[in-house]
XYZ file of C-alpha atoms in Angstrom:
531
model
C -47.089 -20.847 -29.713
C -44.865 -17.747 -29.811
C -47.506 -15.664 -28.022
C -47.885 -18.247 -25.251
C -44.159 -18.214 -24.652
C -44.174 -14.410 -24.452
C -47.028 -14.398 -21.940
C -45.295 -17.013 -19.793
C -42.060 -15.018 -19.892
C -43.983 -11.873 -18.967
C -45.482 -13.525 -15.882
C -42.109 -15.008 -14.890
C -40.553 -11.546 -14.949
C -43.315 -9.490 -13.357
C -42.591 -5.959 -12.165
C -42.764 -6.998 -8.531
C -40.268 -9.840 -8.943
C -37.906 -7.554 -10.863
C -37.867 -4.956 -8.079
C -37.522 -7.597 -5.346
C -34.544 -9.080 -7.172
C -33.041 -5.615 -7.690
C -33.471 -4.774 -3.991
C -31.899 -8.075 -2.956
C -28.964 -7.435 -5.255
C -28.481 -3.948 -3.815
C -28.509 -5.237 -0.232
C -26.014 -7.993 -1.003
C -23.830 -5.549 -2.927
C -23.859 -3.113 0.019
C -22.571 -5.829 2.348
C -19.987 -7.042 -0.160
C -18.592 -3.575 -0.861
C -18.601 -2.708 2.858
C -16.426 -5.765 3.529
C -14.218 -4.899 0.558
C -13.852 -1.295 1.744
C -12.869 -2.485 5.210
C -10.263 -4.909 3.831
C -8.740 -2.281 1.527
C -8.680 0.329 4.314
C -6.998 -2.103 6.705
C -4.428 -3.044 4.085
C -3.728 0.648 3.419
C -3.411 1.345 7.149
C -0.914 -1.510 7.487
C 1.132 -0.129 4.576
C 1.180 3.312 6.222
C 2.248 1.778 9.528
C 5.104 0.010 7.742
C 6.070 3.320 6.101
C 6.023 5.037 9.522
C 8.427 2.410 10.894
C 10.755 2.816 7.915
C 10.869 6.598 8.355
C 11.478 6.076 12.088
C 14.490 3.823 11.431
C 15.848 6.257 8.820
C 15.508 9.204 11.209
C 16.986 7.265 14.131
C 19.984 6.148 12.077
C 20.750 9.753 11.058
C 20.578 10.881 14.710
C 22.756 7.990 15.920
C 25.260 8.560 13.099
C 25.730 12.226 13.972
C 26.162 11.498 17.682
C 28.878 9.008 16.805
C 30.497 11.546 14.454
C 30.624 14.067 17.328
C 32.134 11.395 19.554
C 34.751 10.417 16.939
C 35.658 14.097 16.663
C 36.234 14.221 20.417
C 38.482 11.149 20.249
C 40.510 12.898 17.538
C 40.968 15.909 19.816
C 42.124 13.654 22.660
C 44.630 11.888 20.407
C 46.135 15.204 19.279
C 46.379 16.529 22.865
C 47.970 13.389 24.271
C 50.444 13.391 21.401
C 51.737 16.972 21.568
C 50.080 18.618 24.578
C 49.670 22.371 24.037
C 52.678 22.565 21.736
C 50.861 22.171 18.394
C 47.262 22.063 19.535
C 46.679 25.766 18.814
C 47.454 25.071 15.152
C 45.498 21.782 15.135
C 42.451 23.510 16.557
C 42.613 26.265 13.956
C 42.865 23.733 11.093
C 40.034 21.570 12.450
C 37.708 24.550 12.795
C 38.431 25.591 9.212
C 37.581 22.078 8.041
C 34.387 22.041 10.087
C 33.082 25.127 8.283
C 32.507 22.931 5.218
C 30.027 20.707 7.101
C 26.315 21.409 7.538
C 26.717 20.911 11.287
C 29.530 23.002 12.759
C 31.421 21.362 15.623
C 33.649 23.978 17.229
C 37.030 22.831 18.575
C 38.492 24.821 21.460
C 41.135 24.826 24.198
C 41.598 26.591 27.539
C 45.095 26.717 29.056
C 45.270 27.545 32.781
C 48.763 28.579 33.953
C 48.747 27.961 37.702
C 52.092 29.717 38.185
C 51.197 33.050 36.618
C 47.428 32.788 37.203
C 46.842 33.705 33.576
C 44.901 31.693 31.004
C 44.824 31.367 27.258
C 41.743 30.247 25.284
C 40.035 30.320 21.910
C 36.717 29.352 23.505
C 33.966 32.001 23.616
C 32.455 30.039 26.515
C 35.673 30.026 28.574
C 33.835 31.627 31.453
C 32.688 28.201 32.639
C 36.317 27.341 33.433
C 37.028 30.642 35.136
C 34.155 29.947 37.464
C 34.124 26.139 37.302
C 33.380 25.927 41.002
C 30.066 27.599 40.248
C 27.486 25.575 38.357
C 25.003 28.320 37.618
C 23.871 28.587 33.998
C 24.947 25.055 33.069
C 23.433 21.584 33.242
C 25.652 18.522 33.637
C 24.886 15.517 31.430
C 25.669 12.350 33.315
C 27.004 9.259 31.578
C 28.719 6.072 32.632
C 30.283 5.214 29.295
C 33.922 4.531 28.512
C 34.512 7.851 26.767
C 35.259 9.761 30.032
C 34.396 13.114 28.472
C 32.394 15.507 30.602
C 29.318 17.085 29.069
C 27.509 20.312 29.913
C 24.513 22.182 28.526
C 25.205 25.927 28.598
C 22.728 28.713 27.875
C 24.059 31.909 26.249
C 22.010 34.694 24.593
C 18.837 32.642 23.980
C 20.872 29.738 22.600
C 21.890 26.396 24.105
C 25.264 24.760 23.574
C 26.455 21.214 24.200
C 30.020 21.326 25.528
C 32.104 18.133 25.755
C 35.500 18.505 27.376
C 38.430 16.686 28.959
C 41.555 17.926 30.701
C 45.271 17.163 30.722
C 47.574 18.032 33.652
C 50.876 19.397 32.320
C 54.174 19.956 34.166
C 54.093 22.508 37.014
C 50.417 21.603 37.597
C 49.290 23.606 34.605
C 45.949 22.341 33.241
C 44.857 22.208 29.602
C 41.123 21.914 28.997
C 40.088 20.884 25.486
C 36.947 19.706 23.746
C 34.183 20.574 21.298
C 31.063 22.719 21.316
C 27.890 22.137 19.313
C 24.971 24.548 19.010
C 21.822 22.602 19.873
C 19.832 24.830 17.528
C 22.174 23.818 14.681
C 22.007 20.174 15.765
C 18.225 20.032 15.515
C 18.246 21.926 12.220
C 20.726 19.373 10.897
C 18.416 16.468 11.816
C 15.524 18.297 10.133
C 17.448 18.797 6.877
C 18.671 15.192 6.748
C 15.179 13.904 5.864
C 12.842 16.672 4.700
C 10.465 14.356 2.843
C 9.227 12.328 5.823
C 6.379 13.459 8.054
C 8.452 13.148 11.220
C 10.370 15.169 13.729
C 12.866 13.893 16.297
C 14.370 14.925 19.588
C 16.882 13.429 22.039
C 16.907 13.341 25.823
C 19.291 11.947 28.426
C 18.594 9.062 30.763
C 17.612 11.595 33.430
C 15.118 13.217 31.042
C 17.120 16.317 30.023
C 16.113 17.342 26.483
C 19.131 17.773 24.176
C 17.365 18.655 20.899
C 13.823 19.775 20.088
C 12.100 21.829 17.349
C 10.885 24.185 20.118
C 13.926 25.975 21.562
C 12.134 26.604 24.848
C 12.129 22.874 25.623
C 15.899 22.353 25.212
C 17.460 21.729 28.609
C 14.063 21.009 30.181
C 12.916 17.680 31.581
C 10.812 15.857 28.990
C 8.696 14.239 31.700
C 7.405 17.737 32.546
C 6.311 18.943 29.090
C 5.394 15.678 27.293
C 3.139 12.741 28.154
C 6.116 10.339 28.093
C 6.128 8.049 31.126
C 9.000 6.121 32.617
C 7.493 2.860 31.339
C 7.751 4.175 27.745
C 11.553 4.031 28.024
C 11.650 0.371 29.106
C 12.704 -0.717 25.626
C 14.655 -3.744 26.886
C 11.345 -5.414 27.762
C 10.211 -5.177 24.123
C 11.389 -7.700 21.530
C 11.766 -5.033 18.819
C 14.110 -2.936 20.990
C 11.884 0.148 20.857
C 8.469 1.240 22.140
C 5.671 2.436 19.875
C 2.328 4.074 20.652
C -0.077 6.908 19.963
C 0.592 10.209 21.737
C -0.337 13.890 21.680
C 2.423 16.055 20.215
C 3.413 18.959 22.463
C 4.907 20.610 19.365
C 2.139 20.142 16.745
C -0.844 19.780 19.133
C -2.136 16.710 17.271
C -2.030 12.925 17.454
C 1.222 11.259 16.362
C 2.737 7.790 16.409
C 5.661 7.989 18.806
C 8.731 5.740 18.632
C 11.268 5.700 21.504
C 14.590 3.860 21.205
C 17.754 3.956 23.359
C 20.600 6.078 21.966
C 23.861 4.963 23.535
C 27.466 5.667 22.603
C 30.738 5.620 24.569
C 30.076 9.154 25.820
C 26.259 9.458 25.766
C 23.444 7.458 27.319
C 19.899 8.530 26.491
C 16.939 8.080 24.150
C 15.886 9.215 20.684
C 12.216 10.025 20.074
C 10.723 10.084 16.557
C 7.145 11.340 16.123
C 5.271 10.407 12.918
C 2.322 12.631 11.956
C -0.813 10.472 11.667
C -3.071 12.838 9.731
C -1.333 11.803 6.472
C -2.218 8.157 7.206
C -5.812 9.023 8.046
C -6.150 11.105 4.862
C -4.915 8.207 2.713
C -7.358 5.786 4.352
C -10.220 8.268 3.920
C -9.357 8.600 0.226
C -9.414 4.815 -0.209
C -12.805 4.648 1.497
C -14.116 7.496 -0.650
C -12.951 5.867 -3.887
C -14.455 2.557 -2.781
C -17.792 4.277 -2.161
C -17.639 5.845 -5.637
C -16.926 2.468 -7.232
C -19.744 0.894 -5.226
C -22.239 3.575 -6.250
C -21.232 3.288 -9.894
C -21.552 -0.509 -9.843
C -24.860 -0.309 -7.977
C -26.185 2.220 -10.484
C -25.203 -0.032 -13.375
C -26.854 -3.077 -11.778
C -30.104 -1.221 -11.103
C -30.008 0.260 -14.610
C -29.643 -3.219 -16.128
C -32.667 -4.445 -14.145
C -34.822 -1.459 -15.080
C -33.829 -1.530 -18.744
C -34.352 -5.268 -18.893
C -37.801 -4.995 -17.263
C -38.827 -2.084 -19.453
C -37.515 -3.708 -22.635
C -39.443 -6.931 -21.943
C -42.588 -4.929 -21.109
C -42.323 -2.808 -24.268
C -41.612 -5.851 -26.412
C -44.666 -7.620 -24.967
C -46.961 -4.637 -25.657
C -45.619 -4.193 -29.160
C -46.241 -7.837 -29.991
C -49.874 -7.491 -28.813
C -50.444 -4.557 -31.226
C -49.348 -6.425 -34.349
C -52.566 -6.262 -36.431
C -51.677 -4.748 -39.775
C -49.088 -4.646 -42.523
C -47.559 -1.614 -40.853
C -46.950 -3.716 -37.762
C -45.520 -6.498 -39.914
C -43.143 -3.965 -41.468
C -42.095 -2.845 -38.015
C -41.480 -6.444 -37.016
C -39.288 -6.977 -40.103
C -37.356 -3.859 -39.255
C -37.008 -5.107 -35.690
C -35.657 -8.404 -36.967
C -33.035 -6.559 -39.028
C -31.675 -4.937 -35.899
C -32.320 -7.872 -33.593
C -28.842 -9.355 -33.990
C -27.214 -6.030 -33.110
C -29.533 -5.452 -30.114
C -28.995 -8.979 -28.781
C -25.226 -8.606 -29.185
C -25.209 -5.323 -27.241
C -27.491 -6.724 -24.547
C -25.450 -9.891 -24.161
C -22.214 -7.888 -23.811
C -23.855 -5.760 -21.147
C -24.997 -8.895 -19.320
C -21.479 -10.334 -19.613
C -20.020 -7.124 -18.173
C -22.228 -7.160 -15.103
C -24.072 -10.468 -15.028
C -26.646 -10.347 -12.176
C -26.989 -14.117 -12.108
C -23.214 -14.524 -11.818
C -23.089 -11.843 -9.121
C -25.870 -13.606 -7.163
C -24.039 -16.934 -7.225
C -20.693 -15.308 -6.365
C -22.055 -13.321 -3.433
C -23.956 -16.364 -2.128
C -20.718 -18.345 -2.293
C -18.937 -15.494 -0.506
C -21.616 -15.501 2.194
C -21.036 -19.205 2.853
C -17.239 -18.846 2.758
C -17.265 -16.046 5.368
C -18.802 -18.429 7.878
C -16.491 -21.319 6.959
C -13.119 -19.833 6.075
C -12.506 -16.094 6.415
C -9.107 -16.293 4.698
C -10.642 -17.950 1.618
C -13.474 -15.410 1.776
C -10.969 -12.556 1.575
C -9.227 -14.205 -1.389
C -12.635 -14.832 -3.007
C -13.592 -11.152 -2.546
C -10.375 -9.861 -4.128
C -10.763 -12.279 -7.099
C -14.367 -11.133 -7.571
C -13.316 -7.475 -7.599
C -10.542 -8.167 -10.150
C -12.966 -10.093 -12.374
C -15.502 -7.257 -12.388
C -12.763 -4.702 -12.998
C -11.857 -6.736 -16.101
C -15.500 -7.059 -17.174
C -16.592 -3.465 -16.611
C -14.028 -1.941 -19.030
C -14.014 -4.005 -22.282
C -11.042 -3.438 -24.617
C -11.258 -1.593 -27.920
C -11.902 -3.939 -30.803
C -12.754 -6.816 -28.412
C -9.204 -8.196 -28.783
C -6.912 -8.803 -25.776
C -3.518 -10.453 -25.074
C -3.655 -14.167 -24.301
C -1.925 -13.555 -20.942
C -4.789 -11.339 -19.747
C -7.429 -13.877 -20.810
C -5.482 -16.661 -19.061
C -5.210 -14.597 -15.868
C -8.931 -13.794 -16.042
C -10.073 -17.381 -16.694
C -7.988 -18.645 -13.749
C -9.722 -16.230 -11.368
C -13.078 -17.020 -13.023
C -12.591 -20.771 -12.584
C -11.574 -20.278 -8.941
C -14.960 -18.660 -8.329
C -16.753 -21.480 -10.167
C -14.834 -24.048 -8.095
C -16.288 -22.473 -4.940
C -19.754 -23.288 -6.368
C -19.185 -26.692 -7.982
C -16.218 -28.039 -5.944
C -15.960 -31.740 -6.843
C -18.360 -31.447 -9.800
C -15.809 -29.456 -11.813
C -12.133 -30.137 -12.621
C -10.056 -27.490 -14.383
C -6.533 -27.732 -15.819
C -4.388 -25.122 -17.607
C -1.384 -26.215 -19.709
C 0.930 -23.656 -21.365
C 2.902 -25.548 -24.017
C 4.246 -22.445 -25.783
C 4.938 -19.470 -23.421
C 5.577 -17.172 -26.416
C 1.908 -17.558 -27.373
C 0.926 -15.587 -24.247
C 2.054 -12.449 -26.095
C -0.424 -13.017 -28.941
C -4.105 -12.016 -28.913
C -7.548 -13.617 -28.909
C -11.154 -12.322 -28.786
C -12.227 -10.723 -25.524
C -13.918 -13.217 -23.121
C -13.450 -16.073 -25.621
C -12.189 -18.485 -22.944
C -15.052 -17.512 -20.641
C -17.600 -18.088 -23.409
C -16.219 -21.547 -24.254
C -15.931 -22.677 -20.605
C -19.359 -21.225 -19.768
C -20.852 -23.131 -22.738
C -19.211 -26.328 -21.495
C -20.787 -25.871 -18.051
C -24.140 -24.769 -19.494
C -24.555 -27.655 -21.959
C -23.013 -30.563 -20.045
C -23.910 -32.558 -16.955
C -21.647 -31.852 -13.963
C -22.145 -34.009 -10.865
C -19.955 -35.665 -8.257
C -20.434 -39.006 -10.015
C -19.916 -37.433 -13.432
C -17.555 -34.486 -12.911
C -17.052 -32.077 -15.787
C -13.383 -31.885 -16.787
C -12.182 -28.783 -18.649
C -8.627 -28.515 -20.027
C -7.126 -25.406 -21.677
C -3.921 -25.931 -23.698
C -1.975 -22.898 -24.992
C -0.108 -23.930 -28.155
C 1.884 -22.106 -30.854
C -1.002 -21.551 -33.309
C -3.979 -21.466 -30.989
C -5.710 -22.450 -27.768
C -7.485 -25.788 -27.466
C -10.330 -26.087 -24.950
C -11.416 -29.661 -24.226
C -14.233 -30.845 -21.974
C -15.879 -34.162 -21.298
C -18.827 -34.587 -23.658
C -21.854 -35.447 -21.497
C -24.642 -33.219 -22.874
C -27.785 -32.370 -20.944
C -31.038 -33.875 -22.167
C -33.053 -30.651 -21.923
C -32.495 -27.725 -24.298
C -30.512 -24.626 -23.260
C -31.543 -21.047 -24.157
C -29.072 -19.078 -26.314
C -27.030 -22.109 -27.321
C -25.279 -20.573 -30.348
C -24.833 -16.960 -29.253
C -21.319 -17.366 -27.884
C -20.087 -19.336 -30.917
C -21.710 -16.843 -33.310
C -20.080 -13.976 -31.458
C -16.615 -15.572 -31.760
C -17.159 -16.370 -35.460
C -18.114 -12.716 -36.096
C -14.951 -11.466 -34.383
C -12.678 -13.820 -36.338
C -14.480 -12.954 -39.555
C -14.135 -9.212 -38.875
C -10.374 -9.556 -38.432
C -10.162 -11.938 -41.411
C -8.690 -14.719 -39.334
C -9.264 -18.454 -39.557
C -12.521 -19.259 -37.762
C -12.632 -21.347 -34.620
C -12.993 -25.084 -35.114
C -15.429 -27.229 -33.104
C -15.470 -31.031 -33.062
C -16.422 -34.040 -30.961
C -13.757 -36.730 -30.564
C -15.173 -39.717 -28.705
C -15.906 -38.528 -25.165
C -14.306 -35.101 -25.675
C -15.824 -31.868 -26.995
C -13.011 -29.818 -28.570
C -12.954 -26.112 -29.443
C -9.866 -24.637 -31.166
C -9.349 -20.839 -30.954
C -6.782 -19.493 -33.487
C -4.335 -16.894 -32.136
C -3.893 -13.420 -33.631
C -0.599 -11.546 -33.836
């Protein structure tokens, strides 16, 4: 009788069928991991896009804040002039300049007094030449604005450097004129914006409404028209047509000579009307996505290798066992069989754990369910895929000592039952009740809940007319698993392995063994908790 069963099993698992099943598994796994890789890569890309927007807002706020600081400084100068005229302004200007030396960005306060009666002038401004020859506009660029600040702005080039000069004037008695204002080095201004946020992969520059570049990491572009040296178009500045208030798109950086994500947002104060541009370097994003794809490929290859190894080892072990049983003819062979029986429990235990870690039958059913879900509900298919990956991550790395916290087992069994629900739907009802939350911190044998629920499904009838109901109750001293008792008529292979495994674990740790009973229409299994 034993020999007939072995021969039948041998034919059922022929070499050809093993390899066909292995090939089918590999093909399904390739598709599943390709979908998973795509989903992870897209999620990573979205996270990087969100990070790019956050760095853009941070950079823009620093630029806007400094422009308003410069403007507030100009208002302070105007208040001092209108209060005392030239009388105390020489001293005020000296004090303000001393205070400004303590800032990272130096705003230089100056005055220019033109005495119309004597024709002489007095100034502390190194750039006073623009007022001596103010009828000539050579060497300076006017920045137009229609704001309420009423300061006049010029870009002046001196000795390979550009300066932003904001000034106003006050007519004194006898038609004497006092010019006053502030001067900012545009090189210092850009360096300030760079130092504000060194960690982000961005750089920023500002241009006026007419396109005149105020700041830029390349000095040669300051004072130039951005429409001439960048690929910015007039439509890119139509931010009022966009709900977010800014435009976003891919562009080629004239500074880095590579692709960047470019953000353009209006920059408007009382005395300035223009735009701030923030460019985010994309190669960091692409590198992160490539790393995710690479790691996913590694995980896929490792899982595929393990699946194929299980098939080959299983096929070879059954083939070797069959040949060995045919050669039993002598007492030596009987001795070998006895020796084999001594180690059989250990071998079966190891093999069963390996099958639990990566169960081909479970993978087949899960991937088939995923295949059907993709056609019916893509959102549920994505959720199914992520649950499947988390389950196999939990299965692939078993804990030391085969003991885990109750919370981890509960989290695992919930994901496991969600996958089973996709297969059985109305044939299976599952309920989890946590009566004592403190018990979640205690421990139970690894995969104990899966073994008990799998036994319930394996040994009981589950149909639409007779649905199988499984309830898990977490109590102070243990976990009670109840299921409707409606046993199958035919026998089930490996009926006692799971229970024996749990008894061995409890016995090893010298704990009270699990308790199994039948109460009317309920099959009850009580799992004691460990501290």
